XYZ file of N, CA, C and O in Angstrom:
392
model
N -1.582 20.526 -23.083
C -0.136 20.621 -23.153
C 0.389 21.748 -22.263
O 1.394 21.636 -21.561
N -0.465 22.978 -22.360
C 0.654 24.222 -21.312
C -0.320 23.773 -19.765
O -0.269 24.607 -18.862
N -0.822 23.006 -19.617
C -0.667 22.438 -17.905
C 0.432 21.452 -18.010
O 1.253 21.822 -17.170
N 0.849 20.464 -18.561
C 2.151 19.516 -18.400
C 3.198 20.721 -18.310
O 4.017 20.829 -17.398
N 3.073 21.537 -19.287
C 4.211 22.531 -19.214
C 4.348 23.382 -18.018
O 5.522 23.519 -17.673
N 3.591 23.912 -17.383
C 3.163 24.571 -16.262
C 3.477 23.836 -15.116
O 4.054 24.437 -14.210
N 3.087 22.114 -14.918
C 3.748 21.262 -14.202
C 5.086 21.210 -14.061
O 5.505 21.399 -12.919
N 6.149 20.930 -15.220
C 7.415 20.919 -15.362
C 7.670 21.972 -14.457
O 8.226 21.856 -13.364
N 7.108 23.304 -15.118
C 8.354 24.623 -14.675
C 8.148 24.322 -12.652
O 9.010 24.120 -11.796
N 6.711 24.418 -12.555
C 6.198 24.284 -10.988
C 7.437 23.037 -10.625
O 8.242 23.432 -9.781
N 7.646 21.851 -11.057
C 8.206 20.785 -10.351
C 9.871 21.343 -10.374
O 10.627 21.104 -9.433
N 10.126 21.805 -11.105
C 11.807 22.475 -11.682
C 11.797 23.289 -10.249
O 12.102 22.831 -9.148
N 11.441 24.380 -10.509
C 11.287 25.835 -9.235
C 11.409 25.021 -7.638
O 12.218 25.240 -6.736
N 10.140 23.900 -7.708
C 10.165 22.892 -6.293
C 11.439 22.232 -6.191
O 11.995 22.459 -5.117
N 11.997 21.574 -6.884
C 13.079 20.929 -6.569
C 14.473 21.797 -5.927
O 15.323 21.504 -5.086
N 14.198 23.124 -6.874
C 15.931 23.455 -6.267
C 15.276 24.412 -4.726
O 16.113 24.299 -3.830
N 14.588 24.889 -4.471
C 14.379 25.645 -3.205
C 14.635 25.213 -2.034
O 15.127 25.923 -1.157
N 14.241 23.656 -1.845
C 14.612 23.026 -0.638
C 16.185 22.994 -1.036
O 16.568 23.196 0.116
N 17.005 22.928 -1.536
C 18.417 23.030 -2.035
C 18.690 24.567 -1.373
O 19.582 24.717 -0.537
N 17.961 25.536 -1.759
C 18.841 26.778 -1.635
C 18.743 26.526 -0.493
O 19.728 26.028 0.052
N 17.239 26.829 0.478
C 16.702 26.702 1.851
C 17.794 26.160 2.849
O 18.091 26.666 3.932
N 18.386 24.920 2.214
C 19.487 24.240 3.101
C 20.994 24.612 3.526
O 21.662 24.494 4.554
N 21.243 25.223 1.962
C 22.529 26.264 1.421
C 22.447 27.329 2.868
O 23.152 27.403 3.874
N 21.116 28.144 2.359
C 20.994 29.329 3.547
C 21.160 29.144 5.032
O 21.627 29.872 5.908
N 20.525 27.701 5.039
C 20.887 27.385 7.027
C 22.005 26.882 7.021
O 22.388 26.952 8.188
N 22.809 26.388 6.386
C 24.220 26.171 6.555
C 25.057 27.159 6.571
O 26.008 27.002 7.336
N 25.016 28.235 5.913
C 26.043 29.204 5.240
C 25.849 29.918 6.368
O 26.782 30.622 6.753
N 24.655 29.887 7.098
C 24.879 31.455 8.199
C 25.368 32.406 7.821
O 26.246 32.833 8.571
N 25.116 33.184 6.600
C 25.537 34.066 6.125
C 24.519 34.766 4.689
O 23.969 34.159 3.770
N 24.567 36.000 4.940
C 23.435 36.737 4.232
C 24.007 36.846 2.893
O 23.290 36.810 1.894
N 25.736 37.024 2.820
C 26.082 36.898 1.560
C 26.120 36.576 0.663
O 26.437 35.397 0.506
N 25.852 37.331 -0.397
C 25.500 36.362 -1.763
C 24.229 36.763 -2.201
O 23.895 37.105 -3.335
N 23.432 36.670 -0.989
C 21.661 36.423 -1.335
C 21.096 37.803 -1.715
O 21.710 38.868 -1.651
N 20.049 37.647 -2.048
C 19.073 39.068 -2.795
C 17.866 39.356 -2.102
O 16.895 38.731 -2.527
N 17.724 39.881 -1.457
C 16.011 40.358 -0.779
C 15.580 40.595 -1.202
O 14.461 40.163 -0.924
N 15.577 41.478 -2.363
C 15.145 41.680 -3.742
C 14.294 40.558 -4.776
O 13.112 40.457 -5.105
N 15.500 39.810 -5.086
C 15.036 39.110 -5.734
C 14.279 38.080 -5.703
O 13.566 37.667 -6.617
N 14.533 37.270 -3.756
C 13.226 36.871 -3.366
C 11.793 37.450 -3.403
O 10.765 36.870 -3.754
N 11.931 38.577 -3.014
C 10.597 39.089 -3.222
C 9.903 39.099 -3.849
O 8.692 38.892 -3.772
N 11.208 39.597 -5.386
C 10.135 39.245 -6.441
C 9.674 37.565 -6.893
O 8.706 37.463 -7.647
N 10.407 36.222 -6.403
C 9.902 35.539 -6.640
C 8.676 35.489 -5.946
O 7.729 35.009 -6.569
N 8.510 35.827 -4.947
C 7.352 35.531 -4.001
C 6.262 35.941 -4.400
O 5.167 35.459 -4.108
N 6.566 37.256 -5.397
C 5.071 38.129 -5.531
C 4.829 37.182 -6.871
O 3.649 36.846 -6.972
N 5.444 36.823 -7.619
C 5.909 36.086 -8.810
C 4.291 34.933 -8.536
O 3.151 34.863 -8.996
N 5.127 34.220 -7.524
C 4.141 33.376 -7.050
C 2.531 33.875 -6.526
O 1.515 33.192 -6.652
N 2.578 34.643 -6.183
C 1.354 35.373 -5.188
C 0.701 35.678 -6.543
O -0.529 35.694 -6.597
N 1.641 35.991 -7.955
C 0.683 36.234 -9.008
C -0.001 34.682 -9.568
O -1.148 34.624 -10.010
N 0.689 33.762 -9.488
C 0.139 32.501 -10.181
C -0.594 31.998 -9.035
O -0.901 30.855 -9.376
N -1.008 32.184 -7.970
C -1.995 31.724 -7.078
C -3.034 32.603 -7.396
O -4.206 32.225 -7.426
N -2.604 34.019 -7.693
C -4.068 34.597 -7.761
C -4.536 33.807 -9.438
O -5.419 32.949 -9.425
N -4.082 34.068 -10.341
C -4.302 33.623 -11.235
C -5.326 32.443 -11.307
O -6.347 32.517 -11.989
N -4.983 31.338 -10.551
C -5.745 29.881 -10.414
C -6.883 30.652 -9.784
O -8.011 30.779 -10.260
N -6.588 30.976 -9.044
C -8.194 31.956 -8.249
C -9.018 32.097 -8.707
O -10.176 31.788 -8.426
N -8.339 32.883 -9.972
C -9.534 34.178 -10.646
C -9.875 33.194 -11.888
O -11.003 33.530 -12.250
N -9.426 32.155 -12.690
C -9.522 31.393 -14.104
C -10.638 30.249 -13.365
O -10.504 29.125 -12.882
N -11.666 31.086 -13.541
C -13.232 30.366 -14.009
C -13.257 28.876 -14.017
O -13.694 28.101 -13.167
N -12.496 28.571 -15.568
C -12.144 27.113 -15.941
C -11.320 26.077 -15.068
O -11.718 24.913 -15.047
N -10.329 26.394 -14.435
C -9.443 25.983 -13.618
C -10.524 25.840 -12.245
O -10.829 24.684 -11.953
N -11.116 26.968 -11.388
C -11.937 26.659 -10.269
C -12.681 25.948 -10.571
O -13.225 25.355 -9.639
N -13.122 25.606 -11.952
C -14.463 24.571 -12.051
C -13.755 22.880 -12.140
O -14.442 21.859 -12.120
N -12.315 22.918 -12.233
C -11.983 21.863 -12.349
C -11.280 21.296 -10.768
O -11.222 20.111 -10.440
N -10.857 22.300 -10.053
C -10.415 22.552 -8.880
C -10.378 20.566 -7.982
O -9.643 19.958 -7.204
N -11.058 20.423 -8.391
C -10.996 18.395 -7.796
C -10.395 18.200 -8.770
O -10.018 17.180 -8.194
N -10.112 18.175 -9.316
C -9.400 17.455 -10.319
C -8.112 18.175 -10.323
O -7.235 17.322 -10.187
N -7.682 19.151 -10.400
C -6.127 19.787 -10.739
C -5.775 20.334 -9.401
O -4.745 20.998 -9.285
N -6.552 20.108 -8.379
C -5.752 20.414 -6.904
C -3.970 20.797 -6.659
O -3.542 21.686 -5.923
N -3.433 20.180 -7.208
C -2.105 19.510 -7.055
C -1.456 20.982 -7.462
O -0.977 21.766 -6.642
N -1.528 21.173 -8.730
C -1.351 22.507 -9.785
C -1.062 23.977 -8.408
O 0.055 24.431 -8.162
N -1.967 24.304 -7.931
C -2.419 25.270 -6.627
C -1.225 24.486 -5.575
O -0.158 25.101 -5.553
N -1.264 23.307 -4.768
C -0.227 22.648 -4.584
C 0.627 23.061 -4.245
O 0.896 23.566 -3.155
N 1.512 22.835 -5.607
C 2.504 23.313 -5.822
C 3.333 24.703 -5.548
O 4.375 25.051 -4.995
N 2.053 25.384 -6.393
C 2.549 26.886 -6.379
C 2.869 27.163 -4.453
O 3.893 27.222 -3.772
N 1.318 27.278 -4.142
C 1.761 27.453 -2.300
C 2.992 26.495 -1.405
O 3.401 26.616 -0.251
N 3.341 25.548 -2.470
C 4.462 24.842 -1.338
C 5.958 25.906 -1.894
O 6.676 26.561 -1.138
N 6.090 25.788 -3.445
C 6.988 27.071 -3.820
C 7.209 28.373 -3.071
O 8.316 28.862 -2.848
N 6.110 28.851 -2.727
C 5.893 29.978 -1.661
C 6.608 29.797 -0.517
O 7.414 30.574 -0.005
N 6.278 28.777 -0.170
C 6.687 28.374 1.364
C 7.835 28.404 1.813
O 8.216 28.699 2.946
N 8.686 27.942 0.478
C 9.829 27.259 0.701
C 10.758 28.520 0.041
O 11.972 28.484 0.242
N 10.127 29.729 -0.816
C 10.867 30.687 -1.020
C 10.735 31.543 0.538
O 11.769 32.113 0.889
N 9.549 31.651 1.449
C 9.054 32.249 2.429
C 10.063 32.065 3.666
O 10.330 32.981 4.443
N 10.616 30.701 3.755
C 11.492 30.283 4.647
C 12.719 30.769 4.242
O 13.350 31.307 5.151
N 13.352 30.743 2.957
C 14.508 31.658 2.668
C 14.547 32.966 2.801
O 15.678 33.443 2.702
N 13.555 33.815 3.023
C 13.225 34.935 3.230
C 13.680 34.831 4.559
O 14.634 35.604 4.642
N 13.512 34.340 5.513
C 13.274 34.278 6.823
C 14.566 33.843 7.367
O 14.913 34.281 8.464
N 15.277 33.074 6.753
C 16.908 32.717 6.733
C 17.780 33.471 6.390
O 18.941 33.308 6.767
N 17.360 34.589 5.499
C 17.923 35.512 4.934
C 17.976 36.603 6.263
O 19.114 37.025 6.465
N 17.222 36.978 6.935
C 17.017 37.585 8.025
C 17.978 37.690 9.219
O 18.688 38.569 9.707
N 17.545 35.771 9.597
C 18.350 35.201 10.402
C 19.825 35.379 10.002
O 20.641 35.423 10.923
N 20.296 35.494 8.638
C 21.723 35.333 8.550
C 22.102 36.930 8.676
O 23.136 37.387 9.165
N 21.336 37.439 8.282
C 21.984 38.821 8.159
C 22.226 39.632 9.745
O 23.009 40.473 10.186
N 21.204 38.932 10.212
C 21.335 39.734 12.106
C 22.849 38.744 12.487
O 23.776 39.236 13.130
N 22.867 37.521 12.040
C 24.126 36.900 12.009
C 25.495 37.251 11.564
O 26.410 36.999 12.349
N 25.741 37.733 10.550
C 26.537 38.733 9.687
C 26.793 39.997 10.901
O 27.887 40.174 11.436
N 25.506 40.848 11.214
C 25.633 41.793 12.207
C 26.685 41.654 13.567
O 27.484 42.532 13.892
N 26.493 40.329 14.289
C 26.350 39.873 15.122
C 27.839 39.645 15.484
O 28.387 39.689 16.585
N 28.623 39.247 13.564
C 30.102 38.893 13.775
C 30.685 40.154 13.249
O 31.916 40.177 13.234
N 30.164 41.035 12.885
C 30.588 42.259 12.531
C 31.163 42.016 11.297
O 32.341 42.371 11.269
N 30.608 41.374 9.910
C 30.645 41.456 9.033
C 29.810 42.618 8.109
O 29.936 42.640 6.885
């Protein structure tokens, strides 16, 4: 049951990021956003990858729950690129003298 549950939250988190990700390249604008608080999702994540790492039981099942790991690194990715948009908007912001 807490891997279905663990699935949910992983599929929840995946769905809205490509949402923000898109928000951020449209908006051209740093406003609003948190560097902060990406970060901490990121390390957030960097903790549930290590986690699968280090859980014995989980590496021994590793063919079988692939997907689980997956997830988490595509979450990363897609918080990693808002990081990186966040950047882009803010030298943007600079740029119009906001």
């Amino acid at each position: 049951m807490s891997e279905i549950l663990e699935i949910i939250m992983i599929l929840c988190f995946g769905a809205s990021w490509p949402f923000n990700v898109y928000k951020s390249y449209h908006a051209r604008t740093a406003k609003g956003k948190s560097l902060l608080f990406l970060i901490l999702i990121e390390v957030g994540y960097i903790a549930g990858i290590a986690a699968k790492f280090t859980n014995p039981v989980y590496m021994a099942a590793i063919g079988e729950k692939w997907y689980v790991l997956f997830f988490y690194c595509l979450n990363f990715s897609m918080v990693a690129a808002d990081v990186v948009l966040y950047f882009r908007n803010k030298r943007l912001d600079r740029l119009a003298g906001v």
